[in-house]
Short mmCIF file of C-alpha atoms in Angstrom, two decimals:
data_model
loop_
_atom_site.label_atom_id
_atom_site.label_comp_id
_atom_site.label_asym_id
_atom_site.label_seq_id
_atom_site.Cartn_x
_atom_site.Cartn_y
_atom_site.Cartn_z
CA MET A 23 -19.85 -8.80 16.85
CA LEU A 24 -16.63 -10.71 17.07
CA THR A 25 -13.53 -8.56 16.71
CA ILE A 26 -10.56 -10.00 14.91
CA GLN A 27 -7.41 -9.11 16.80
CA MET A 28 -4.93 -11.21 14.85
CA PHE A 29 -5.05 -13.72 11.99
CA CYS A 30 -3.05 -16.89 12.65
CA GLY A 31 -2.37 -18.47 9.25
CA ASN A 32 0.36 -19.69 6.92
CA VAL A 33 0.23 -17.28 4.07
CA HIS A 34 1.88 -14.28 5.72
CA PRO A 35 5.40 -13.99 7.19
CA LEU A 36 4.16 -12.25 10.33
CA SER A 37 2.12 -15.28 11.20
CA LYS A 38 5.38 -17.07 12.12
CA LYS A 39 5.53 -14.94 15.20
CA SER A 40 3.86 -16.00 18.45
CA ILE A 41 0.35 -14.63 18.17
CA TYR A 42 -3.05 -15.26 19.71
CA LEU A 43 -6.74 -14.92 18.93
CA ALA A 44 -8.69 -13.44 21.73
CA LYS A 45 -11.58 -15.73 22.88
CA ALA A 46 -11.99 -17.34 19.39
CA SER A 47 -10.56 -20.11 17.25
CA GLU A 48 -9.63 -19.57 13.62
CA GLU A 49 -12.70 -21.49 12.50
CA GLU A 50 -14.95 -19.25 14.60
CA ILE A 51 -13.38 -16.18 13.19
CA PHE A 52 -13.73 -17.47 9.66
CA LEU A 53 -17.40 -18.33 10.10
CA GLN A 54 -18.20 -15.04 11.82
CA SER A 55 -16.35 -13.18 9.04
CA MET A 56 -18.38 -14.91 6.35
CA SER A 57 -21.62 -14.11 8.06
CA THR A 58 -20.47 -10.51 8.50
CA PHE A 59 -19.73 -10.27 4.80
CA SER A 60 -23.05 -11.97 3.84
CA PRO A 61 -24.94 -9.97 1.19
CA THR A 62 -28.22 -11.16 2.74
CA ASN A 63 -27.69 -9.03 5.89
CA SER A 64 -30.10 -6.28 6.43
CA VAL A 65 -29.49 -2.92 4.75
CA LEU A 66 -28.27 -0.29 7.18
CA THR A 67 -28.70 3.45 7.06
CA PHE A 68 -25.19 4.90 6.95
CA GLN A 69 -24.50 7.94 9.12
CA SER A 70 -21.08 8.81 7.77
CA ASP A 71 -18.81 8.08 4.83
CA ILE A 72 -16.80 4.88 4.75
CA LEU A 73 -13.48 6.10 3.39
CA LEU A 74 -11.99 3.35 1.24
CA ASP A 75 -10.43 5.49 -1.48
CA ALA A 76 -6.96 6.41 -0.31
CA ASN A 77 -5.44 3.12 0.98
CA GLU A 78 -5.33 4.52 4.53
CA SER A 79 -5.38 2.36 7.58
CA PRO A 80 -8.84 2.19 9.21
CA PHE A 81 -7.34 1.89 12.69
CA ALA A 82 -6.61 4.85 14.85
CA LEU A 83 -3.71 4.69 17.25
CA PRO A 84 -4.63 2.78 20.49
CA PRO A 85 -4.41 4.36 23.95
CA GLY A 86 -0.81 3.31 24.70
CA PRO A 87 0.85 5.03 21.75
CA ARG A 88 -1.46 8.07 22.10
CA GLU A 89 -0.42 8.58 25.67
CA ALA A 90 3.25 8.13 24.77
CA LEU A 91 2.82 10.81 22.09
CA ARG A 92 1.12 13.17 24.57
CA GLU A 93 4.04 12.85 26.94
CA LEU A 94 6.51 13.36 24.13
CA LEU A 95 4.71 16.43 22.83
CA ALA A 96 4.87 17.98 26.28
CA ALA A 97 8.64 17.75 26.14
CA GLN A 98 9.19 19.02 22.68
CA GLU A 99 10.99 22.21 21.88
CA PHE A 100 9.55 23.94 18.77
CA HIS A 101 11.52 27.13 18.77
CA ARG A 102 14.57 25.41 17.16
CA TYR A 103 14.88 24.02 13.66
CA PRO A 104 14.80 20.22 13.36
CA ASP A 105 17.97 18.16 12.88
CA PRO A 106 18.51 18.52 9.11
CA GLU A 107 20.11 15.05 9.06
CA ALA A 108 17.36 13.38 11.10
CA LYS A 109 20.09 11.27 12.71
CA GLU A 110 18.05 9.79 15.55
CA LEU A 111 15.26 8.71 13.26
CA ARG A 112 17.56 7.37 10.64
CA ARG A 113 19.45 5.41 13.29
CA ALA A 114 16.21 3.89 14.51
CA LEU A 115 15.19 2.87 11.03
CA ALA A 116 18.61 1.50 10.26
CA SER A 117 18.40 -0.61 13.38
CA ARG A 118 15.06 -1.97 12.38
CA TRP A 119 16.40 -3.28 9.09
CA GLY A 120 19.90 -4.22 10.10
CA VAL A 121 21.67 -1.60 8.04
CA GLU A 122 23.76 1.49 8.79
CA MET A 123 22.44 5.01 9.29
CA GLU A 124 24.32 5.98 6.13
CA ASN A 125 21.96 3.73 4.14
CA VAL A 126 18.76 5.48 5.25
CA VAL A 127 17.00 8.48 3.60
CA VAL A 128 14.00 10.10 5.18
CA GLY A 129 11.48 12.41 3.65
CA ASN A 130 8.30 14.34 4.20
CA GLY A 131 6.35 11.40 2.97
CA ALA A 132 7.67 8.97 0.40
CA ASP A 133 6.44 11.40 -2.22
CA GLU A 134 9.27 13.82 -1.24
CA ILE A 135 11.81 11.10 -1.75
CA LEU A 136 10.41 10.41 -5.18
CA LEU A 137 10.58 14.15 -5.95
CA ASN A 138 14.20 14.23 -4.88
CA LEU A 139 15.03 11.25 -7.01
CA PHE A 140 13.74 13.06 -10.05
CA LEU A 141 15.69 16.16 -9.05
CA ALA A 142 18.88 14.17 -8.67
CA PHE A 143 18.70 11.89 -11.72
CA VAL A 144 16.15 13.13 -14.38
CA ARG A 145 16.56 15.95 -16.93
CA PRO A 146 14.11 16.94 -19.68
CA GLY A 147 14.02 14.29 -22.38
CA ASP A 148 15.44 11.58 -20.11
CA VAL A 149 13.65 8.19 -20.13
CA VAL A 150 11.90 7.04 -17.00
CA LEU A 151 10.65 3.45 -17.03
CA HIS A 152 7.68 2.27 -15.08
CA MET A 153 4.74 -0.11 -15.30
CA THR A 154 1.34 0.82 -16.56
CA PRO A 155 -1.00 1.29 -14.86
CA CYS A 156 0.83 2.47 -11.79
CA PHE A 157 0.98 4.77 -8.80
CA SER A 158 -0.38 8.13 -10.14
CA GLN A 159 2.61 10.11 -8.84
CA TYR A 160 4.99 8.42 -11.35
CA PRO A 161 3.42 9.84 -14.56
CA ARG A 162 2.80 13.16 -12.78
CA LEU A 163 6.44 13.62 -11.94
CA CYS A 164 7.47 12.52 -15.48
CA GLU A 165 5.21 15.29 -16.82
CA ILE A 166 6.53 17.90 -14.43
CA PHE A 167 10.16 17.09 -15.26
CA GLY A 168 9.66 16.65 -19.03
CA ALA A 169 10.74 13.02 -18.93
CA GLU A 170 9.90 10.52 -21.64
CA GLU A 171 7.94 7.61 -20.20
CA ARG A 172 8.82 4.00 -21.21
CA LEU A 173 5.84 1.90 -20.16
CA VAL A 174 5.82 -1.81 -19.39
CA PRO A 175 2.19 -3.09 -19.39
CA VAL A 176 0.57 -5.15 -16.70
CA ALA A 177 -1.30 -8.00 -18.35
CA LEU A 178 -4.60 -9.53 -17.30
CA GLN A 179 -5.04 -13.18 -18.35
CA GLN A 180 -7.53 -15.72 -16.94
CA GLY A 181 -8.26 -13.57 -13.90
CA ARG A 182 -4.61 -12.99 -12.97
CA PHE A 183 -2.48 -9.87 -13.31
CA SER A 184 1.21 -10.27 -14.20
CA VAL A 185 4.27 -8.49 -15.58
CA ARG A 186 6.74 -10.39 -17.78
CA GLU A 187 10.24 -10.16 -16.36
CA GLU A 188 11.82 -10.56 -19.81
CA GLN A 189 9.76 -7.64 -21.07
CA LEU A 190 11.00 -5.46 -18.21
CA LEU A 191 14.64 -6.40 -18.92
CA ASP A 192 14.22 -5.78 -22.66
CA ALA A 193 12.70 -2.41 -22.00
CA VAL A 194 15.57 -1.40 -19.77
CA ALA A 195 18.13 -2.54 -22.40
CA ALA A 196 16.32 -0.80 -25.22
CA SER A 197 15.59 2.56 -23.58
CA SER A 198 18.62 3.30 -21.33
CA PRO A 199 16.50 4.92 -18.64
CA LYS A 200 17.81 7.41 -16.09
CA LEU A 201 15.31 6.16 -13.41
CA ILE A 202 13.22 2.97 -12.98
CA LEU A 203 10.10 3.03 -10.83
CA LEU A 204 8.56 -0.34 -9.77
CA ASP A 205 5.85 -0.44 -7.19
CA THR A 206 5.54 -3.82 -5.48
CA PRO A 207 2.93 -4.56 -4.23
CA HIS A 208 1.67 -2.90 -7.41
CA ASN A 209 -0.89 -0.17 -7.27
CA PRO A 210 -3.67 -0.75 -8.26
CA THR A 211 -3.60 -4.49 -8.99
CA GLY A 212 -1.97 -5.70 -5.75
CA ILE A 213 0.52 -8.06 -7.48
CA THR A 214 4.13 -8.32 -6.39
CA LEU A 215 7.27 -8.71 -8.51
CA ASP A 216 9.63 -11.55 -7.64
CA ALA A 217 12.10 -10.39 -4.99
CA ASP A 218 15.08 -12.26 -6.51
CA PHE A 219 14.31 -10.75 -9.92
CA LEU A 220 14.25 -7.25 -8.34
CA ARG A 221 17.57 -7.89 -6.58
CA LYS A 222 18.99 -8.96 -9.93
CA LEU A 223 17.68 -5.87 -11.72
CA GLY A 224 19.02 -3.63 -8.89
CA GLU A 225 22.52 -4.99 -9.51
CA ILE A 226 22.60 -4.83 -13.31
CA ALA A 227 20.52 -1.69 -14.15
CA PRO A 228 22.27 1.32 -15.61
CA CYS A 229 20.42 3.71 -13.27
CA PRO A 230 18.71 3.79 -9.86
CA VAL A 231 15.85 1.29 -9.51
CA VAL A 232 13.19 2.53 -7.07
CA ILE A 233 11.63 -0.53 -5.58
CA ASP A 234 8.49 1.08 -4.05
CA GLU A 235 7.39 -1.04 -1.16
CA ALA A 236 4.80 1.33 0.23
CA TYR A 237 2.50 -1.61 0.89
CA GLY A 238 5.37 -4.07 1.66
CA GLU A 239 4.17 -4.93 5.13
CA PHE A 240 1.08 -6.54 3.64
CA ALA A 241 3.03 -8.77 1.22
CA VAL A 242 4.45 -12.28 1.66
CA GLN A 243 7.79 -11.40 0.10
CA THR A 244 9.63 -8.14 -0.53
CA VAL A 245 13.27 -7.06 -0.88
CA LEU A 246 13.84 -4.94 2.13
CA PRO A 247 13.67 -7.65 4.85
CA ASP A 248 16.59 -9.44 3.33
CA VAL A 249 19.04 -6.63 3.04
CA ALA A 250 20.72 -7.29 6.40
CA ALA A 251 21.66 -10.85 5.20
CA ARG A 252 22.08 -10.32 1.50
CA GLY A 253 23.14 -6.67 1.19
CA ILE A 254 21.55 -3.79 -0.71
CA PRO A 255 21.68 -4.17 -4.52
CA ARG A 256 23.95 -1.68 -6.16
CA GLN A 257 21.32 0.49 -7.83
CA ALA A 258 18.35 -0.25 -5.59
CA VAL A 259 16.37 2.40 -3.67
CA LEU A 260 14.01 0.55 -1.36
CA LEU A 261 11.16 2.95 -0.61
CA ARG A 262 8.79 2.61 2.34
CA THR A 263 6.25 4.77 4.21
CA LEU A 264 4.63 5.02 7.61
CA SER A 265 1.33 6.01 5.98
CA LYS A 266 -0.10 2.59 5.20
CA ALA A 267 0.67 -0.30 7.56
CA TRP A 268 1.66 2.00 10.42
CA GLY A 269 -1.47 4.07 9.98
CA LEU A 270 0.38 7.41 10.11
CA ALA A 271 -0.69 9.08 6.90
CA GLY A 272 -1.18 12.39 8.65
CA LEU A 273 2.31 12.38 9.98
CA ARG A 274 3.88 12.49 6.48
CA LEU A 275 7.00 10.35 6.91
CA GLY A 276 8.64 8.12 4.26
CA TYR A 277 12.03 6.59 4.07
CA ALA A 278 14.30 4.69 1.77
CA VAL A 279 17.15 2.22 2.21
CA THR A 280 19.94 2.47 -0.34
CA ARG A 281 23.73 2.53 -0.69
CA PRO A 282 25.59 5.56 0.71
CA GLU A 283 26.60 6.82 -2.71
CA LEU A 284 22.97 7.03 -3.85
CA ARG A 285 21.88 8.49 -0.53
CA GLU A 286 24.34 11.29 -0.89
CA LYS A 287 23.03 12.23 -4.34
CA ILE A 288 19.44 12.25 -3.02
CA ASP A 289 20.39 14.36 0.00
CA ALA A 290 22.26 16.82 -2.20
CA VAL A 291 19.01 18.07 -3.73
CA ARG A 292 16.67 18.04 -0.69
CA ASN A 293 15.57 21.05 1.36
CA PRO A 294 17.71 21.56 4.52
CA PHE A 295 14.86 21.26 7.12
CA HIS A 296 12.50 19.00 5.21
CA VAL A 297 11.27 16.75 8.11
CA GLY A 298 10.00 18.70 11.08
CA VAL A 299 10.77 18.27 14.76
CA TRP A 300 7.44 16.52 15.52
CA PRO A 301 7.52 14.00 12.62
CA GLN A 302 11.01 13.03 13.47
CA SER A 303 10.31 12.54 17.20
CA ALA A 304 6.92 10.96 16.81
CA ALA A 305 8.04 8.52 14.12
CA LYS A 306 11.01 7.39 16.23
CA LEU A 307 8.78 6.82 19.23
CA LEU A 308 6.07 4.96 17.27
CA LEU A 309 8.60 2.54 15.66
CA SER A 310 8.84 0.97 19.11
CA PHE A 311 5.16 -0.07 18.85
CA ASP A 312 5.82 -2.52 15.95
CA GLU A 313 3.78 -5.33 17.57
CA TRP A 314 0.71 -3.18 17.40
CA MET A 315 1.43 -2.43 13.69
CA GLU A 316 1.97 -6.12 12.87
CA SER A 317 -1.28 -7.21 14.58
CA ARG A 318 -3.18 -4.64 12.54
CA VAL A 319 -1.54 -5.85 9.39
CA LEU A 320 -2.51 -9.48 10.10
CA SER A 321 -6.10 -8.37 10.66
CA LEU A 322 -6.26 -6.46 7.41
CA VAL A 323 -4.67 -9.31 5.42
CA TYR A 324 -7.30 -11.62 6.85
CA ILE A 325 -10.17 -9.29 6.04
CA ARG A 326 -8.74 -8.56 2.56
CA ASP A 327 -8.55 -12.23 1.61
CA ARG A 328 -12.06 -12.87 2.85
CA PHE A 329 -13.33 -9.86 0.92
CA VAL A 330 -11.76 -11.11 -2.32
CA GLU A 331 -13.26 -14.52 -1.78
CA THR A 332 -16.76 -13.17 -1.05
CA VAL A 333 -16.81 -10.75 -3.98
CA ASN A 334 -15.72 -13.46 -6.40
CA GLY A 335 -18.58 -15.56 -5.09
CA LEU A 336 -21.19 -13.03 -6.24
CA ALA A 337 -23.03 -13.99 -9.39
CA GLY A 338 -23.15 -11.93 -12.59
CA GLY A 339 -19.53 -11.31 -13.37
CA TRP A 340 -18.05 -9.54 -10.29
CA PHE A 341 -14.26 -9.93 -10.04
CA ALA A 342 -11.90 -9.10 -7.18
CA ALA A 343 -8.19 -9.61 -7.88
CA PRO A 344 -6.06 -11.35 -5.34
CA SER A 345 -3.94 -8.69 -3.68
CA GLU A 346 -0.80 -8.31 -1.50
CA GLY A 347 -1.61 -4.74 -0.55
CA ASN A 348 -4.16 -3.14 1.71
CA PHE A 349 -6.50 -2.71 -1.23
CA VAL A 350 -8.37 -4.82 -3.81
CA LEU A 351 -8.98 -4.01 -7.49
CA VAL A 352 -12.61 -4.89 -8.32
CA ARG A 353 -14.41 -5.06 -11.67
CA SER A 354 -18.17 -4.62 -11.63
CA PRO A 355 -20.48 -6.03 -14.34
CA GLN A 356 -22.64 -2.97 -13.85
CA GLU A 357 -22.27 0.42 -15.57
CA LYS A 358 -19.92 2.87 -13.80
CA SER A 359 -22.69 5.35 -13.25
CA MET A 360 -24.86 2.81 -11.47
CA VAL A 361 -22.01 1.69 -9.28
CA GLN A 362 -21.05 5.21 -8.39
CA GLU A 363 -24.63 6.15 -7.47
CA GLU A 364 -25.19 3.00 -5.37
CA LEU A 365 -21.93 3.59 -3.43
CA ARG A 366 -22.72 7.25 -3.04
CA GLN A 367 -26.06 6.52 -1.50
CA SER A 368 -24.44 3.92 0.70
CA GLY A 369 -21.92 6.48 1.96
CA ILE A 370 -18.97 4.50 0.57
CA ARG A 371 -15.94 6.11 -1.06
CA VAL A 372 -13.75 4.07 -3.39
CA ARG A 373 -11.29 5.00 -6.10
CA PHE A 374 -12.66 4.67 -9.64
CA PHE A 375 -10.28 4.58 -12.62
CA GLU A 376 -10.37 6.02 -16.10
CA ASN A 377 -8.62 4.62 -19.08
CA LEU A 378 -7.42 1.36 -17.68
CA PRO A 379 -6.32 -1.04 -20.42
CA TRP A 380 -8.97 -3.62 -19.47
CA GLU A 381 -12.67 -3.42 -20.24
CA GLY A 382 -15.27 -2.84 -17.61
CA CYS A 383 -15.96 -0.70 -14.50
CA TRP A 384 -12.91 -0.88 -12.30
CA MET A 385 -12.55 0.43 -8.79
CA ARG A 386 -9.88 0.11 -6.11
CA VAL A 387 -11.28 -0.67 -2.68
CA SER A 388 -9.12 0.03 0.33
CA ILE A 389 -9.46 -2.61 3.07
CA GLY A 390 -11.29 -1.24 6.08
CA LYS A 391 -12.61 -2.88 9.22
CA GLU A 392 -14.97 -5.88 9.05
CA GLU A 393 -18.07 -3.73 9.26
CA ASP A 394 -16.81 -1.48 6.44
CA MET A 395 -16.23 -4.43 4.11
CA ARG A 396 -19.55 -5.99 4.99
CA ARG A 397 -21.30 -2.75 3.84
CA VAL A 398 -19.35 -2.79 0.61
CA VAL A 399 -20.46 -6.38 -0.10
CA GLU A 400 -24.02 -5.38 0.74
CA ALA A 401 -23.86 -2.54 -1.79
CA PHE A 402 -22.44 -4.88 -4.45
CA SER A 403 -25.16 -7.41 -3.66
CA ARG A 404 -27.89 -4.82 -4.05
CA MET A 405 -26.52 -4.02 -7.54
CA CYS A 406 -26.37 -7.73 -8.34
CA ALA A 407 -29.93 -8.19 -7.23
CA GLU A 408 -31.16 -5.37 -9.41
CA SER A 409 -29.51 -6.99 -12.41
CA PHE A 410 -31.60 -10.12 -11.81
CA GLU A 411 -34.90 -8.42 -11.48
CA GLU A 412 -35.93 -9.67 -14.88
CA GLY A 413 -35.88 -13.48 -15.12
CA GLY A 414 -33.74 -14.11 -11.95
CA THR A 415 -33.84 -14.09 -8.19
CA THR A 416 -31.81 -12.31 -5.58
CA ALA A 417 -30.71 -15.69 -4.30
CA GLU A 418 -28.48 -15.96 -7.34
CA CYS A 419 -26.42 -13.09 -5.93
CA VAL A 420 -25.52 -14.88 -2.73
CA PRO A 421 -22.06 -16.40 -2.68
CA ALA A 422 -21.85 -20.19 -2.65
#
């Protein structure tokens, strides 16, 4: 089977770099990908779970970074506490984005930075504004801290998700929040908010605006890449993680870029030795392997877009939302129990949702390798075929 090493296209900013496709043209890769995703492929017996429920990277570290980590581990000293300021790591992250070390916050995962933002800025009864639905940690933290949630709904119209900018601005003006949380790309729909709008909001808001770009590497346009040229908006906290595009979920390392005055308030409430010796050293080392990360992002973006196209070609009412993350929100025309059982028998794990504001059986499917996504489409196709047993044919389930 053909292995996609990189996707050379026009829709993603990384494609502007000099890249190559090993032993294959774009057309060959496209045709092979479509045959790989074909619902008519034979059904396989799955030996292990396909984990597509946590938006993790499907790619393990290649031999080069692994060997570098082994050498680094051999030289580590673990009998001393880590640098509480994480100066070397912050300096490396600052250099990556063209800012100063004083602009960078690091955390034991981006979740810790979110927790510290609540500790620094939210008291019981304060208003926290975020979209709905959203990253599950936002309402959880609101509940823990006794905050009042002001919700801005994500709308679904004619197969497109969107958030009205005017509605967001009106909500900010009406509720006087102490913290604003905006994930872009948005989890679970995959949409992005306009970067210029977010910059404007970051300047005029009465409180910190967390622009959560956990999936930013997969998007065409985000705020963080422009801060070197345009500066950091006054109230913006630009949140990133090494868990998604970098494939380092087990390392637990997140960071944020913000102005020094906000960084000082966040640092004032954190634990003193919150990021260990190994995460600091390993993350700093792996940042030098950015070409590997970018090639994997390009592959996943390509596979993601083909998956959306293929699912939307299934008959019977299947819907896959265009996404700028490493996941796709899918609506099945079948009952949720049927979908869950079919995927369970197929060894496929996805994230199902309860109480979404839109009708239907909704699931978020993380983007895996080509073979993973082919198996997902096969499972969807089997459900589609079963729905046509009376008065239809399985051929109607095959994408045009």
